[in-house]
mmCIF file of C-alpha atoms in Angstrom:
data_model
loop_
_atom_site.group_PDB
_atom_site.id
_atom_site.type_symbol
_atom_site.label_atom_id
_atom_site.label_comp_id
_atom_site.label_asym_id
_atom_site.label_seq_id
_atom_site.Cartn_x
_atom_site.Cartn_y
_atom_site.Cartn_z
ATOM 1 C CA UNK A 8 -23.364 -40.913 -48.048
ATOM 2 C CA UNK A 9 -26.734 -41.434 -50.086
ATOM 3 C CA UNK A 10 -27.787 -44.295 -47.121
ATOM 4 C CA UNK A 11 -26.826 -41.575 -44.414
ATOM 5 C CA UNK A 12 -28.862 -38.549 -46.529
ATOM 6 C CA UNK A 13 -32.286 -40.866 -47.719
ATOM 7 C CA UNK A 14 -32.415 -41.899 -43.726
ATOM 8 C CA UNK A 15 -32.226 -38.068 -42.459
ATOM 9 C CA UNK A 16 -35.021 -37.818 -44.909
ATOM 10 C CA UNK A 17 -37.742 -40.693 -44.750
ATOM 11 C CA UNK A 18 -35.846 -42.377 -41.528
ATOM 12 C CA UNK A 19 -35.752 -45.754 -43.478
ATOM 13 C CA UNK A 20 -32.958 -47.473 -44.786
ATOM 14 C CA UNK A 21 -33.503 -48.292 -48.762
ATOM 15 C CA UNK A 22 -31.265 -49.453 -51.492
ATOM 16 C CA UNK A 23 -31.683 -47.762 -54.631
ATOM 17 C CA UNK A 24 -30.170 -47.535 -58.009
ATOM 18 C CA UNK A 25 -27.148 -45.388 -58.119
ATOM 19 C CA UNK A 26 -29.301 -42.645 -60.083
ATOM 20 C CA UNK A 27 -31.477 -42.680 -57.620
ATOM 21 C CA UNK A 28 -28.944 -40.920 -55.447
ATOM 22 C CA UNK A 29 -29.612 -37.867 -53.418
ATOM 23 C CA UNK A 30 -26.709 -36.154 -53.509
ATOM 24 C CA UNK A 31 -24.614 -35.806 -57.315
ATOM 25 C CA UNK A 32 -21.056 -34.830 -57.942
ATOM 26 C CA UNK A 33 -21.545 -32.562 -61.125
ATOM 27 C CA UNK A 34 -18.274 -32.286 -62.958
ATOM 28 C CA UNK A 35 -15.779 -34.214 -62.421
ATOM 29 C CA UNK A 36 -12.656 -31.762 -62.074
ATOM 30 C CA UNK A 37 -10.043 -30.531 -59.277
ATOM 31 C CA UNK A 38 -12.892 -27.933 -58.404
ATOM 32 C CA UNK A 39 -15.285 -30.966 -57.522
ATOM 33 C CA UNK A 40 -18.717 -30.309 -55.191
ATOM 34 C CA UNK A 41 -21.812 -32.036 -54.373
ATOM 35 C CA UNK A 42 -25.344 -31.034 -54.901
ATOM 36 C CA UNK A 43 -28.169 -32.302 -52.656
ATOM 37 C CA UNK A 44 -31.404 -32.779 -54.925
ATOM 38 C CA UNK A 45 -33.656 -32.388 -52.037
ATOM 39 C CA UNK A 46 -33.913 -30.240 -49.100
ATOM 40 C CA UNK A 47 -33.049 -31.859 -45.968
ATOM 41 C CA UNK A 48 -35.152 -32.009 -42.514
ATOM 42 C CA UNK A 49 -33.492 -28.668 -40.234
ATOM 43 C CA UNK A 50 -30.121 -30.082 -38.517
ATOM 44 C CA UNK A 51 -28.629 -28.830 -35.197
ATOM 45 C CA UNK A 52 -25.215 -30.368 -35.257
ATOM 46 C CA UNK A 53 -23.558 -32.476 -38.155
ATOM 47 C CA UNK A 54 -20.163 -34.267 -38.063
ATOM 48 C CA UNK A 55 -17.665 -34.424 -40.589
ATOM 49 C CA UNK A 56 -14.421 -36.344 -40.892
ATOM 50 C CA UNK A 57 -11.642 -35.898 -43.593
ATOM 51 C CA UNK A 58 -8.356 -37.269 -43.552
ATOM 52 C CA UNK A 59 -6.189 -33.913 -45.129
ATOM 53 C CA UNK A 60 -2.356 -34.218 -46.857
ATOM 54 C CA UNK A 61 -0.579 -30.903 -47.520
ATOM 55 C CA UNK A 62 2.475 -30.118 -48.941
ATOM 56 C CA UNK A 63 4.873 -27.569 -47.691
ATOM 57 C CA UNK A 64 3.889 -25.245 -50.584
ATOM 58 C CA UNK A 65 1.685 -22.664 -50.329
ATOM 59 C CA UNK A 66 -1.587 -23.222 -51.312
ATOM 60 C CA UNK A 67 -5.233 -22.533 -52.153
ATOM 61 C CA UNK A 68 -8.335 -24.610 -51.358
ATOM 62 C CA UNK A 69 -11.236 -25.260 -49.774
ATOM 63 C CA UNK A 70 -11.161 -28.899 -48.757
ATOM 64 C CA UNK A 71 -15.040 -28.414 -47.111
ATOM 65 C CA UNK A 72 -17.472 -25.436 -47.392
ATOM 66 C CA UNK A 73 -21.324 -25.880 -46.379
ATOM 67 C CA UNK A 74 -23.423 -23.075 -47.466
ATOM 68 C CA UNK A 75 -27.451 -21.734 -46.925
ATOM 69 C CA UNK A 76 -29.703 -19.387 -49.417
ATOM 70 C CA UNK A 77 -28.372 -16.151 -48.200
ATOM 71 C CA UNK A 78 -24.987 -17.119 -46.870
ATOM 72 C CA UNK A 79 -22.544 -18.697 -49.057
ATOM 73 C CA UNK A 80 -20.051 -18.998 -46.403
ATOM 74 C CA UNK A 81 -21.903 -20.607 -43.267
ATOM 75 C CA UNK A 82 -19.371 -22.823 -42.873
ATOM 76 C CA UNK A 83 -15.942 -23.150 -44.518
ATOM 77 C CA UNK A 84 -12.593 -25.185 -44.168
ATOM 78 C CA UNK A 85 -10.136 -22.660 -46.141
ATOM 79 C CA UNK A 86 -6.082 -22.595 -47.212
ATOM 80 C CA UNK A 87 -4.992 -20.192 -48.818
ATOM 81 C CA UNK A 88 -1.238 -18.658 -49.435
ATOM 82 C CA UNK A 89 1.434 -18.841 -46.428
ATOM 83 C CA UNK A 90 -1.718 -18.497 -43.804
ATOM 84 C CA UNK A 91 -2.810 -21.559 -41.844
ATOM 85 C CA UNK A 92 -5.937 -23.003 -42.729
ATOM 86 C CA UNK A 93 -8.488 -21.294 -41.204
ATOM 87 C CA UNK A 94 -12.431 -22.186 -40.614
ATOM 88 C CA UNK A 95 -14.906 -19.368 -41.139
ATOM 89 C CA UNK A 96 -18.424 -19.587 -38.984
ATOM 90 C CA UNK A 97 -21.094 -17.451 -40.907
ATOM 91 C CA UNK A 98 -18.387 -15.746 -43.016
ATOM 92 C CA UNK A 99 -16.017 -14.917 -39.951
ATOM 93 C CA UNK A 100 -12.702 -16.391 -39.501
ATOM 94 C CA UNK A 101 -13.271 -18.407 -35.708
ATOM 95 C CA UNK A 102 -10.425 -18.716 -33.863
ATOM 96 C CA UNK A 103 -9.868 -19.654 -30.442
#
């Protein structure tokens, strides 16, 4: 991840010290998230992948959320209860 982010950012490729990383997991709990230090060049499109397990109980959680200063819910992966897991596009549940 910290190759992919320092590319997007001075488009070389550079091996640094793991301190030296751009983006930081904080705590270290079931609640876990990621920080980017720095701001990032605009984007257009980004990709991500996850491999998910659930379990047939019902849950709660939010496996990927990507947020911007004024909306905290630009883009979220969400479970919660009995419902399917829904994504929500700029704090509105999309659905096909």
């Amino acid at each position: 991840m910290y190759s992919c982010i320092y590319f997007l950012i001075t488009g070389q490729k550079e091996n640094r010290p793991l301190d030296k990383f751009q983006l930081t997991f904080p705590l270290r709990t079931n609640y876990m998230y990621a920080k980017v230090k720095k701001s990032l060049p605009e984007m257009y499109a980004f990709t991500v992948c996850m491999w998910l397990k659930s379990n047939a109980s019902p849950g709660v959680g939010t496996p990927f959320s990507y947020a911007v200063p004024g909306q905290a819910n630009e883009l979220v992966l969400i479970e919660w209860g009995n419902n399917p897991m829904e994504m929500l596009i700029n704090d509105k549940v999309y659905s096909r």
